PDB file of C-alpha atoms and ligand atoms in Angstrom:
ATOM      1  CA  SER A 169       2.341  -7.807  26.505  1.00  0.00           C
ATOM      2  CA  ALA A 170       1.406 -10.139  23.722  1.00  0.00           C
ATOM      3  CA  THR A 171       1.303 -13.869  24.064  1.00  0.00           C
ATOM      4  CA  TYR A 172       3.230 -15.927  21.462  1.00  0.00           C
ATOM      5  CA  GLU A 173       2.973 -19.463  20.133  1.00  0.00           C
ATOM      6  CA  ASN A 174       6.408 -19.961  18.777  1.00  0.00           C
ATOM      7  CA  ILE A 175       8.656 -18.014  21.169  1.00  0.00           C
ATOM      8  CA  THR A 176       8.822 -17.218  24.773  1.00  0.00           C
ATOM      9  CA  VAL A 177       9.794 -13.716  25.946  1.00  0.00           C
ATOM     10  CA  ARG A 178      11.075 -12.571  29.292  1.00  0.00           C
ATOM     11  CA  ARG A 179      12.886  -9.742  30.859  1.00  0.00           C
ATOM     12  CA  GLU A 180      15.678  -9.678  33.384  1.00  0.00           C
ATOM     13  CA  GLY A 181      16.574  -6.133  34.616  1.00  0.00           C
ATOM     14  CA  ARG A 182      17.539  -4.209  31.451  1.00  0.00           C
ATOM     15  CA  VAL A 183      17.853  -7.321  29.266  1.00  0.00           C
ATOM     16  CA  GLY A 184      15.144  -8.665  26.983  1.00  0.00           C
ATOM     17  CA  VAL A 185      15.305 -12.376  26.119  1.00  0.00           C
ATOM     18  CA  ILE A 186      13.562 -14.038  23.205  1.00  0.00           C
ATOM     19  CA  THR A 187      13.677 -17.814  23.133  1.00  0.00           C
ATOM     20  CA  LEU A 188      12.772 -19.697  19.950  1.00  0.00           C
ATOM     21  CA  ASP A 189      10.320 -22.367  20.978  1.00  0.00           C
ATOM     22  CA  ARG A 190       9.233 -24.743  18.139  1.00  0.00           C
ATOM     23  CA  PRO A 191      10.951 -27.895  19.494  1.00  0.00           C
ATOM     24  CA  GLU A 192       8.925 -30.238  17.225  1.00  0.00           C
ATOM     25  CA  ALA A 193      10.695 -28.458  14.200  1.00  0.00           C
ATOM     26  CA  LEU A 194      14.109 -27.713  15.705  1.00  0.00           C
ATOM     27  CA  ASN A 195      12.972 -24.109  15.795  1.00  0.00           C
ATOM     28  CA  ALA A 196      12.551 -23.929  12.070  1.00  0.00           C
ATOM     29  CA  LEU A 197      11.712 -20.313  11.108  1.00  0.00           C
ATOM     30  CA  ASN A 198       8.227 -20.344   9.729  1.00  0.00           C
ATOM     31  CA  LEU A 199       6.426 -17.048   8.933  1.00  0.00           C
ATOM     32  CA  ALA A 200       4.549 -17.096  12.218  1.00  0.00           C
ATOM     33  CA  LEU A 201       7.660 -17.456  14.186  1.00  0.00           C
ATOM     34  CA  GLY A 202       9.398 -14.729  12.269  1.00  0.00           C
ATOM     35  CA  ALA A 203       6.594 -12.336  12.781  1.00  0.00           C
ATOM     36  CA  GLU A 204       6.632 -13.055  16.556  1.00  0.00           C
ATOM     37  CA  VAL A 205      10.348 -12.564  16.882  1.00  0.00           C
ATOM     38  CA  VAL A 206      10.209  -9.281  15.045  1.00  0.00           C
ATOM     39  CA  ALA A 207       7.148  -8.040  17.043  1.00  0.00           C
ATOM     40  CA  ALA A 208       8.772  -8.962  20.364  1.00  0.00           C
ATOM     41  CA  ALA A 209      12.105  -7.530  19.338  1.00  0.00           C
ATOM     42  CA  GLU A 210      10.584  -4.254  18.157  1.00  0.00           C
ATOM     43  CA  GLU A 211       8.649  -3.848  21.377  1.00  0.00           C
ATOM     44  CA  MET A 212      11.924  -4.327  23.261  1.00  0.00           C
ATOM     45  CA  ASP A 213      13.646  -1.885  20.959  1.00  0.00           C
ATOM     46  CA  ALA A 214      11.037   0.911  21.643  1.00  0.00           C
ATOM     47  CA  ASP A 215      11.545   0.358  25.379  1.00  0.00           C
ATOM     48  CA  ARG A 216      14.175   2.637  26.900  1.00  0.00           C
ATOM     49  CA  GLY A 217      14.380   0.311  29.849  1.00  0.00           C
ATOM     50  CA  ILE A 218      15.881  -2.441  27.680  1.00  0.00           C
ATOM     51  CA  GLY A 219      19.531  -2.107  26.709  1.00  0.00           C
ATOM     52  CA  ALA A 220      20.283  -5.389  25.198  1.00  0.00           C
ATOM     53  CA  ILE A 221      18.332  -8.254  23.599  1.00  0.00           C
ATOM     54  CA  VAL A 222      19.324 -11.984  23.761  1.00  0.00           C
ATOM     55  CA  LEU A 223      18.138 -14.272  21.110  1.00  0.00           C
ATOM     56  CA  THR A 224      18.394 -17.965  21.898  1.00  0.00           C
ATOM     57  CA  GLY A 225      16.926 -21.404  21.081  1.00  0.00           C
ATOM     58  CA  SER A 226      17.209 -24.763  22.722  1.00  0.00           C
ATOM     59  CA  GLU A 227      20.264 -26.773  23.576  1.00  0.00           C
ATOM     60  CA  ARG A 228      19.621 -29.018  20.461  1.00  0.00           C
ATOM     61  CA  ALA A 229      18.935 -26.185  18.035  1.00  0.00           C
ATOM     62  CA  PHE A 230      19.120 -22.450  17.775  1.00  0.00           C
ATOM     63  CA  ALA A 231      17.262 -22.892  14.576  1.00  0.00           C
ATOM     64  CA  ALA A 232      17.631 -25.607  11.884  1.00  0.00           C
ATOM     65  CA  GLY A 233      16.674 -23.161   9.067  1.00  0.00           C
ATOM     66  CA  ALA A 234      13.640 -21.765   7.341  1.00  0.00           C
ATOM     67  CA  ASP A 235      10.713 -24.054   7.604  1.00  0.00           C
ATOM     68  CA  ILE A 236      11.169 -26.382   4.617  1.00  0.00           C
ATOM     69  CA  LYS A 237       7.593 -27.789   4.836  1.00  0.00           C
ATOM     70  CA  GLU A 238       6.166 -24.302   4.658  1.00  0.00           C
ATOM     71  CA  MET A 239       8.297 -23.386   1.655  1.00  0.00           C
ATOM     72  CA  ALA A 240       7.938 -26.641  -0.332  1.00  0.00           C
ATOM     73  CA  SER A 241       4.683 -25.835  -2.175  1.00  0.00           C
ATOM     74  CA  ARG A 242       5.362 -22.173  -2.937  1.00  0.00           C
ATOM     75  CA  GLY A 243       6.140 -20.927  -6.458  1.00  0.00           C
ATOM     76  CA  TYR A 244       8.159 -18.050  -7.650  1.00  0.00           C
ATOM     77  CA  ALA A 245       5.148 -15.677  -7.838  1.00  0.00           C
ATOM     78  CA  ASP A 246       4.186 -16.563  -4.293  1.00  0.00           C
ATOM     79  CA  VAL A 247       7.534 -15.759  -2.790  1.00  0.00           C
ATOM     80  CA  ALA A 248       8.164 -12.719  -4.980  1.00  0.00           C
ATOM     81  CA  LEU A 249       4.805 -11.131  -4.382  1.00  0.00           C
ATOM     82  CA  GLU A 250       4.800 -11.573  -0.643  1.00  0.00           C
ATOM     83  CA  ASP A 251       8.569 -10.694  -0.519  1.00  0.00           C
ATOM     84  CA  PHE A 252       9.196 -13.922   1.388  1.00  0.00           C
ATOM     85  CA  PHE A 253      11.517 -13.435   4.441  1.00  0.00           C
ATOM     86  CA  SER A 254      11.651  -9.620   4.150  1.00  0.00           C
ATOM     87  CA  THR A 255      10.148  -9.487   7.622  1.00  0.00           C
ATOM     88  CA  TRP A 256      13.607 -10.428   9.007  1.00  0.00           C
ATOM     89  CA  ASP A 257      15.066  -7.194   7.647  1.00  0.00           C
ATOM     90  CA  ARG A 258      13.305  -5.511  10.570  1.00  0.00           C
ATOM     91  CA  PHE A 259      15.285  -7.621  13.011  1.00  0.00           C
ATOM     92  CA  ALA A 260      18.498  -6.547  11.397  1.00  0.00           C
ATOM     93  CA  ALA A 261      17.407  -2.896  11.687  1.00  0.00           C
ATOM     94  CA  LEU A 262      17.032  -2.928  15.465  1.00  0.00           C
ATOM     95  CA  ARG A 263      18.984  -0.273  17.256  1.00  0.00           C
ATOM     96  CA  THR A 264      19.352  -2.123  20.635  1.00  0.00           C
ATOM     97  CA  PRO A 265      22.420  -4.364  20.718  1.00  0.00           C
ATOM     98  CA  THR A 266      21.513  -7.974  20.079  1.00  0.00           C
ATOM     99  CA  ILE A 267      23.296 -11.145  21.261  1.00  0.00           C
ATOM    100  CA  ALA A 268      22.645 -14.584  19.561  1.00  0.00           C
ATOM    101  CA  ALA A 269      23.263 -17.374  22.105  1.00  0.00           C
ATOM    102  CA  VAL A 270      23.665 -20.405  19.848  1.00  0.00           C
ATOM    103  CA  SER A 271      23.585 -23.982  21.013  1.00  0.00           C
ATOM    104  CA  GLY A 272      23.200 -26.898  18.585  1.00  0.00           C
ATOM    105  CA  TYR A 273      22.142 -26.381  15.004  1.00  0.00           C
ATOM    106  CA  ALA A 274      22.296 -22.901  13.384  1.00  0.00           C
ATOM    107  CA  LEU A 275      21.610 -23.845   9.841  1.00  0.00           C
ATOM    108  CA  GLY A 276      20.295 -21.866   6.863  1.00  0.00           C
ATOM    109  CA  GLY A 277      17.980 -19.221   8.225  1.00  0.00           C
ATOM    110  CA  GLY A 278      19.148 -20.006  11.689  1.00  0.00           C
ATOM    111  CA  CYS A 279      22.724 -19.254  10.837  1.00  0.00           C
ATOM    112  CA  GLU A 280      21.441 -16.025   8.939  1.00  0.00           C
ATOM    113  CA  VAL A 281      19.427 -14.700  11.914  1.00  0.00           C
ATOM    114  CA  ALA A 282      22.343 -15.496  14.359  1.00  0.00           C
ATOM    115  CA  MET A 283      24.594 -13.442  11.985  1.00  0.00           C
ATOM    116  CA  MET A 284      22.157 -10.501  12.160  1.00  0.00           C
ATOM    117  CA  CYS A 285      22.889 -10.305  15.834  1.00  0.00           C
ATOM    118  CA  ASP A 286      25.678  -7.938  16.917  1.00  0.00           C
ATOM    119  CA  LEU A 287      27.434 -10.564  19.037  1.00  0.00           C
ATOM    120  CA  LEU A 288      27.362 -14.274  18.487  1.00  0.00           C
ATOM    121  CA  ILE A 289      28.049 -16.416  21.531  1.00  0.00           C
ATOM    122  CA  ALA A 290      28.338 -20.103  20.693  1.00  0.00           C
ATOM    123  CA  ALA A 291      28.178 -23.181  22.873  1.00  0.00           C
ATOM    124  CA  GLU A 292      30.702 -25.925  22.146  1.00  0.00           C
ATOM    125  CA  SER A 293      27.793 -27.882  20.669  1.00  0.00           C
ATOM    126  CA  ALA A 294      27.043 -25.242  18.061  1.00  0.00           C
ATOM    127  CA  LYS A 295      27.029 -26.273  14.327  1.00  0.00           C
ATOM    128  CA  PHE A 296      26.746 -23.659  11.531  1.00  0.00           C
ATOM    129  CA  GLY A 297      25.976 -24.067   7.931  1.00  0.00           C
ATOM    130  CA  GLN A 298      24.074 -22.804   4.842  1.00  0.00           C
ATOM    131  CA  PRO A 299      22.673 -26.136   3.558  1.00  0.00           C
ATOM    132  CA  GLU A 300      20.190 -24.419   1.074  1.00  0.00           C
ATOM    133  CA  ILE A 301      22.122 -25.729  -1.952  1.00  0.00           C
ATOM    134  CA  THR A 302      21.179 -29.276  -0.893  1.00  0.00           C
ATOM    135  CA  LEU A 303      17.513 -28.230  -1.318  1.00  0.00           C
ATOM    136  CA  GLY A 304      18.054 -26.733  -4.752  1.00  0.00           C
ATOM    137  CA  THR A 305      17.983 -23.155  -3.458  1.00  0.00           C
ATOM    138  CA  ILE A 306      20.334 -20.621  -1.943  1.00  0.00           C
ATOM    139  CA  PRO A 307      20.347 -18.553   1.287  1.00  0.00           C
ATOM    140  CA  GLY A 308      17.567 -16.122   1.481  1.00  0.00           C
ATOM    141  CA  ILE A 309      17.894 -14.130   4.701  1.00  0.00           C
ATOM    142  CA  GLY A 310      21.306 -12.527   4.018  1.00  0.00           C
ATOM    143  CA  GLY A 311      23.558 -15.602   4.388  1.00  0.00           C
ATOM    144  CA  SER A 312      25.528 -15.097   1.122  1.00  0.00           C
ATOM    145  CA  GLN A 313      26.261 -11.514   2.189  1.00  0.00           C
ATOM    146  CA  ARG A 314      26.794 -11.700   5.969  1.00  0.00           C
ATOM    147  CA  LEU A 315      28.664 -14.985   5.910  1.00  0.00           C
ATOM    148  CA  THR A 316      31.037 -13.710   3.272  1.00  0.00           C
ATOM    149  CA  ARG A 317      31.635 -10.479   5.165  1.00  0.00           C
ATOM    150  CA  ALA A 318      32.113 -12.469   8.428  1.00  0.00           C
ATOM    151  CA  ILE A 319      34.443 -15.145   7.310  1.00  0.00           C
ATOM    152  CA  GLY A 320      35.638 -14.208   3.789  1.00  0.00           C
ATOM    153  CA  LYS A 321      35.073 -15.600   0.392  1.00  0.00           C
ATOM    154  CA  ALA A 322      37.088 -18.913   0.722  1.00  0.00           C
ATOM    155  CA  LYS A 323      35.066 -20.214   3.630  1.00  0.00           C
ATOM    156  CA  ALA A 324      31.735 -18.779   2.530  1.00  0.00           C
ATOM    157  CA  MET A 325      31.929 -20.383  -0.956  1.00  0.00           C
ATOM    158  CA  ASP A 326      32.969 -23.626   0.695  1.00  0.00           C
ATOM    159  CA  LEU A 327      29.985 -23.613   3.060  1.00  0.00           C
ATOM    160  CA  VAL A 328      27.395 -22.197   0.552  1.00  0.00           C
ATOM    161  CA  LEU A 329      28.332 -24.406  -2.276  1.00  0.00           C
ATOM    162  CA  THR A 330      28.768 -27.763  -0.384  1.00  0.00           C
ATOM    163  CA  GLY A 331      26.130 -27.165   2.253  1.00  0.00           C
ATOM    164  CA  ARG A 332      28.383 -28.724   4.898  1.00  0.00           C
ATOM    165  CA  MET A 333      28.301 -27.838   8.558  1.00  0.00           C
ATOM    166  CA  MET A 334      31.070 -26.084  10.464  1.00  0.00           C
ATOM    167  CA  ASP A 335      31.870 -26.931  14.014  1.00  0.00           C
ATOM    168  CA  VAL A 336      32.525 -24.304  16.733  1.00  0.00           C
ATOM    169  CA  THR A 337      36.262 -24.637  16.447  1.00  0.00           C
ATOM    170  CA  GLU A 338      36.213 -23.794  12.727  1.00  0.00           C
ATOM    171  CA  ALA A 339      33.637 -21.135  13.295  1.00  0.00           C
ATOM    172  CA  GLU A 340      35.677 -19.308  15.967  1.00  0.00           C
ATOM    173  CA  ARG A 341      38.855 -19.701  13.854  1.00  0.00           C
ATOM    174  CA  SER A 342      37.016 -18.140  10.921  1.00  0.00           C
ATOM    175  CA  GLY A 343      35.778 -15.121  12.877  1.00  0.00           C
ATOM    176  CA  LEU A 344      31.990 -16.097  12.770  1.00  0.00           C
ATOM    177  CA  VAL A 345      31.587 -16.115  16.511  1.00  0.00           C
ATOM    178  CA  SER A 346      32.466 -13.672  19.336  1.00  0.00           C
ATOM    179  CA  ARG A 347      33.100 -16.319  22.023  1.00  0.00           C
ATOM    180  CA  VAL A 348      32.789 -20.068  22.505  1.00  0.00           C
ATOM    181  CA  VAL A 349      31.675 -21.306  25.907  1.00  0.00           C
ATOM    182  CA  PRO A 350      30.816 -24.703  27.463  1.00  0.00           C
ATOM    183  CA  THR A 351      27.317 -25.657  26.473  1.00  0.00           C
ATOM    184  CA  ALA A 352      26.005 -25.561  30.120  1.00  0.00           C
ATOM    185  CA  GLU A 353      27.281 -21.974  30.526  1.00  0.00           C
ATOM    186  CA  LEU A 354      25.869 -20.550  27.322  1.00  0.00           C
ATOM    187  CA  LEU A 355      22.890 -18.754  28.740  1.00  0.00           C
ATOM    188  CA  ASP A 356      24.744 -17.458  31.811  1.00  0.00           C
ATOM    189  CA  VAL A 357      27.588 -16.026  29.653  1.00  0.00           C
ATOM    190  CA  ALA A 358      25.021 -14.447  27.267  1.00  0.00           C
ATOM    191  CA  MET A 359      23.007 -12.906  30.100  1.00  0.00           C
ATOM    192  CA  GLU A 360      26.178 -11.561  31.801  1.00  0.00           C
ATOM    193  CA  THR A 361      27.402 -10.083  28.566  1.00  0.00           C
ATOM    194  CA  ALA A 362      23.966  -8.585  27.855  1.00  0.00           C
ATOM    195  CA  THR A 363      23.746  -7.152  31.293  1.00  0.00           C
ATOM    196  CA  THR A 364      27.157  -5.472  30.900  1.00  0.00           C
ATOM    197  CA  ILE A 365      26.129  -3.896  27.578  1.00  0.00           C
ATOM    198  CA  ALA A 366      22.717  -2.887  29.051  1.00  0.00           C
ATOM    199  CA  SER A 367      24.581  -1.111  31.953  1.00  0.00           C
ATOM    200  CA  MET A 368      26.168   1.297  29.501  1.00  0.00           C
ATOM    201  CA  SER A 369      24.601   4.537  28.288  1.00  0.00           C
ATOM    202  CA  LEU A 370      21.827   3.570  25.894  1.00  0.00           C
ATOM    203  CA  PRO A 371      22.445   6.370  23.454  1.00  0.00           C
ATOM    204  CA  ALA A 372      26.160   5.609  23.505  1.00  0.00           C
ATOM    205  CA  ALA A 373      25.490   1.940  22.835  1.00  0.00           C
ATOM    206  CA  TYR A 374      23.196   2.807  19.887  1.00  0.00           C
ATOM    207  CA  ALA A 375      25.994   5.011  18.516  1.00  0.00           C
ATOM    208  CA  ALA A 376      28.658   2.315  18.947  1.00  0.00           C
ATOM    209  CA  LYS A 377      26.437  -0.331  17.216  1.00  0.00           C
ATOM    210  CA  GLU A 378      25.602   2.039  14.412  1.00  0.00           C
ATOM    211  CA  ALA A 379      29.270   3.004  13.842  1.00  0.00           C
ATOM    212  CA  VAL A 380      30.597  -0.595  13.730  1.00  0.00           C
ATOM    213  CA  ALA A 381      27.585  -1.587  11.457  1.00  0.00           C
ATOM    214  CA  GLU A 382      28.586   1.333   9.125  1.00  0.00           C
ATOM    215  CA  ALA A 383      31.870  -0.486   8.443  1.00  0.00           C
ATOM    216  CA  PHE A 384      29.851  -3.102   6.500  1.00  0.00           C
ATOM    217  CA  GLU A 385      28.122  -0.482   4.309  1.00  0.00           C
ATOM    218  CA  THR A 386      30.724   1.927   3.252  1.00  0.00           C
ATOM    219  CA  THR A 387      34.271   2.965   2.333  1.00  0.00           C
ATOM    220  CA  LEU A 388      37.018   3.489   4.967  1.00  0.00           C
ATOM    221  CA  THR A 389      37.063   7.263   4.464  1.00  0.00           C
ATOM    222  CA  ALA A 390      33.288   7.670   4.693  1.00  0.00           C
ATOM    223  CA  GLY A 391      33.126   5.285   7.571  1.00  0.00           C
ATOM    224  CA  VAL A 392      35.872   7.108   9.598  1.00  0.00           C
ATOM    225  CA  ARG A 393      34.100  10.462   8.908  1.00  0.00           C
ATOM    226  CA  PHE A 394      30.754   8.950  10.105  1.00  0.00           C
ATOM    227  CA  GLU A 395      32.500   7.665  13.234  1.00  0.00           C
ATOM    228  CA  ARG A 396      34.197  11.009  13.909  1.00  0.00           C
ATOM    229  CA  ARG A 397      30.910  12.939  13.703  1.00  0.00           C
ATOM    230  CA  THR A 398      29.094  10.383  15.804  1.00  0.00           C
ATOM    231  CA  PHE A 399      31.834  10.447  18.367  1.00  0.00           C
ATOM    232  CA  HIS A 400      31.621  14.290  18.430  1.00  0.00           C
ATOM    233  CA  ALA A 401      27.838  13.985  18.856  1.00  0.00           C
ATOM    234  CA  THR A 402      28.315  11.840  22.039  1.00  0.00           C
ATOM    235  CA  PHE A 403      29.789  15.026  23.608  1.00  0.00           C
ATOM    236  CA  ALA A 404      26.138  16.317  23.741  1.00  0.00           C
ATOM    237  CA  LEU A 405      25.184  13.374  26.139  1.00  0.00           C
ATOM    238  CA  ALA A 406      24.759  13.831  29.815  1.00  0.00           C
ATOM    239  CA  ASP A 407      26.056  10.296  30.018  1.00  0.00           C
ATOM    240  CA  ARG A 408      29.268  11.145  28.275  1.00  0.00           C
ATOM    241  CA  ALA A 409      29.949  13.927  30.756  1.00  0.00           C
ATOM    242  CA  GLU A 410      29.031  11.567  33.604  1.00  0.00           C
ATOM    243  CA  GLY A 411      31.231   8.746  32.244  1.00  0.00           C
ATOM    244  CA  MET A 412      34.341  10.892  32.074  1.00  0.00           C
ATOM    245  CA  ALA A 413      33.658  12.637  35.371  1.00  0.00           C
ATOM    246  CA  ALA A 414      33.166   9.223  37.106  1.00  0.00           C
ATOM    247  CA  PHE A 415      36.592   8.116  35.726  1.00  0.00           C
ATOM    248  CA  VAL A 416      38.332  11.330  36.939  1.00  0.00           C
ATOM    249  CA  GLU A 417      36.665  10.958  40.382  1.00  0.00           C
ATOM    250  CA  LYS A 418      37.484   7.283  40.654  1.00  0.00           C
ATOM    251  CA  ARG A 419      33.876   6.123  41.083  1.00  0.00           C
ATOM    252  CA  ARG A 420      31.341   4.179  38.995  1.00  0.00           C
ATOM    253  CA  PRO A 421      29.289   6.143  36.516  1.00  0.00           C
ATOM    254  CA  ASP A 422      25.628   6.626  37.098  1.00  0.00           C
ATOM    255  CA  PHE A 423      24.273   6.595  33.510  1.00  0.00           C
ATOM    256  CA  THR A 424      20.739   8.082  32.972  1.00  0.00           C
ATOM    257  CA  HIS A 425      20.560   6.994  29.258  1.00  0.00           C
ATOM    258  CA  SER A 426      20.339  10.686  28.271  1.00  0.00           C
TER     259      SER A 426
HETATM  260  N1  CAA B 266      12.106 -27.030   8.391  1.00  0.00           N
HETATM  261  C1  CAA B 266      11.090 -27.844   8.743  1.00  0.00           C
HETATM  262  N2  CAA B 266      11.199 -28.786   9.577  1.00  0.00           N
HETATM  263  C2  CAA B 266      12.436 -29.106  10.030  1.00  0.00           C
HETATM  264  C3  CAA B 266      13.579 -28.361   9.718  1.00  0.00           C
HETATM  265  C4  CAA B 266      13.393 -27.292   8.765  1.00  0.00           C
HETATM  266  N3  CAA B 266      14.404 -26.536   8.363  1.00  0.00           N
HETATM  267  N4  CAA B 266      14.674 -28.879  10.310  1.00  0.00           N
HETATM  268  C5  CAA B 266      14.169 -29.926  11.021  1.00  0.00           C
HETATM  269  N5  CAA B 266      12.850 -30.033  10.918  1.00  0.00           N
HETATM  270  C6  CAA B 266      11.952 -31.040  11.568  1.00  0.00           C
HETATM  271  C7  CAA B 266      12.096 -32.399  10.939  1.00  0.00           C
HETATM  272  O1  CAA B 266      11.331 -32.519   9.736  1.00  0.00           O
HETATM  273  C8  CAA B 266      11.638 -33.265  11.954  1.00  0.00           C
HETATM  274  O2  CAA B 266      10.219 -33.295  12.032  1.00  0.00           O
HETATM  275  P1  CAA B 266       9.424 -34.661  12.006  1.00  0.00           P
HETATM  276  O3  CAA B 266       9.762 -35.322  13.321  1.00  0.00           O
HETATM  277  O4  CAA B 266       7.956 -34.189  11.994  1.00  0.00           O
HETATM  278  O5  CAA B 266       9.846 -35.436  10.846  1.00  0.00           O
HETATM  279  C9  CAA B 266      12.074 -32.590  13.287  1.00  0.00           C
HETATM  280  O6  CAA B 266      12.305 -31.216  12.871  1.00  0.00           O
HETATM  281  C10 CAA B 266      13.472 -33.149  13.859  1.00  0.00           C
HETATM  282  O7  CAA B 266      14.417 -33.111  12.814  1.00  0.00           O
HETATM  283  P2  CAA B 266      15.210 -34.408  12.346  1.00  0.00           P
HETATM  284  O8  CAA B 266      14.464 -35.662  12.648  1.00  0.00           O
HETATM  285  O9  CAA B 266      15.609 -34.233  10.988  1.00  0.00           O
HETATM  286  O10 CAA B 266      16.388 -34.356  13.423  1.00  0.00           O
HETATM  287  P3  CAA B 266      17.923 -34.954  13.146  1.00  0.00           P
HETATM  288  O11 CAA B 266      18.558 -34.775  14.557  1.00  0.00           O
HETATM  289  O12 CAA B 266      17.823 -36.281  12.489  1.00  0.00           O
HETATM  290  O13 CAA B 266      18.554 -33.942  12.125  1.00  0.00           O
HETATM  291  C11 CAA B 266      19.160 -31.747  11.154  1.00  0.00           C
HETATM  292  C12 CAA B 266      18.800 -32.580  12.437  1.00  0.00           C
HETATM  293  C13 CAA B 266      20.452 -32.243  10.594  1.00  0.00           C
HETATM  294  C14 CAA B 266      19.289 -30.313  11.576  1.00  0.00           C
HETATM  295  C15 CAA B 266      18.014 -31.987  10.132  1.00  0.00           C
HETATM  296  O14 CAA B 266      16.714 -31.776  10.678  1.00  0.00           O
HETATM  297  C16 CAA B 266      18.155 -31.064   8.845  1.00  0.00           C
HETATM  298  O15 CAA B 266      18.866 -31.297   8.027  1.00  0.00           O
HETATM  299  N6  CAA B 266      17.211 -30.037   8.886  1.00  0.00           N
HETATM  300  C17 CAA B 266      17.218 -29.122   7.741  1.00  0.00           C
HETATM  301  C18 CAA B 266      18.346 -28.228   7.665  1.00  0.00           C
HETATM  302  C19 CAA B 266      18.269 -27.219   6.439  1.00  0.00           C
HETATM  303  O16 CAA B 266      18.327 -27.717   5.300  1.00  0.00           O
HETATM  304  N7  CAA B 266      18.086 -26.015   6.744  1.00  0.00           N
HETATM  305  C20 CAA B 266      18.048 -24.951   5.695  1.00  0.00           C
HETATM  306  C21 CAA B 266      16.528 -24.675   5.423  1.00  0.00           C
HETATM  307  S1  CAA B 266      16.394 -23.638   4.021  1.00  0.00           S
HETATM  308  C22 CAA B 266      16.649 -22.063   4.440  1.00  0.00           C
HETATM  309  O17 CAA B 266      16.971 -21.782   5.684  1.00  0.00           O
HETATM  310  C23 CAA B 266      16.367 -20.966   3.460  1.00  0.00           C
HETATM  311  C24 CAA B 266      16.903 -19.680   3.805  1.00  0.00           C
HETATM  312  O18 CAA B 266      18.099 -19.305   3.874  1.00  0.00           O
HETATM  313  C25 CAA B 266      15.969 -18.533   3.983  1.00  0.00           C
END
């Protein structure tokens, strides 16, 4: 597979791991890094042998935001014509379950990309924020929307308007993160969680992810109807028959992802 300059990519069993690797800029998300993350993630998404993707950074920083030095000299026409940051929409559109394993700074675009992931596992050292206002701009990779849906208007307005950072205690209390773990255990817990998810039936996992994601897009009645039809559709899966048979027969299921 491809070689990358701003990330490293590896695979452990059915889990794909993407590590942001621009330490000189605290993993700031420049366009090259974004293109690499999306290319690597889409390759994993297309691979039926991969059932979960972990996205992580360094101990010091998941990512300290979009690359301010790359943005500084651009004008409106530049960012409008190139549809600056729209590449990241492709990360949000992945079908494979994604886990952000966040240690250190997850600011601006870093917080936004972490929030695109299905689970967000945070180290005790994690710090979240949307400091764009301090630069005279606003979030641009979905922060105003995903943060508000995740933690509500009161906290989202507080963070987006003041640019302050939120520690992991506040982030967990607010509902931003799935779990908080000691910093030294972050990757182990993320890998263990990813391995569990990847051991499930892949088409069932796609359906589960899609159904929960639908809750952010639609009304309750339409969402429940969508869930019900999708639930019914899982009865066409060999894995659904196997999963229920295994329970009845008191054995572990042998999912074939079909
Ligand atoms: N873009 C470009 N470079 C960055 C960066 C960023 N977002 N964040 C950090 N860096 C660089 C620094 O410039 C520095 O490089 P040099 O050594 O060449 O000067 C290096 O990374 C280390 O950073 P610091 O020396 O600043 O480290 P620190 O420990 O003193 O501070 C920090 C850490 C508080 C995270 C600080 O770096 C910081 O405030 N970074 C910017 C955070 C920010 O504003 N993010 C939002 C970006 S805008 C955005 O994301 C838009 C969007 O929604 C799409």
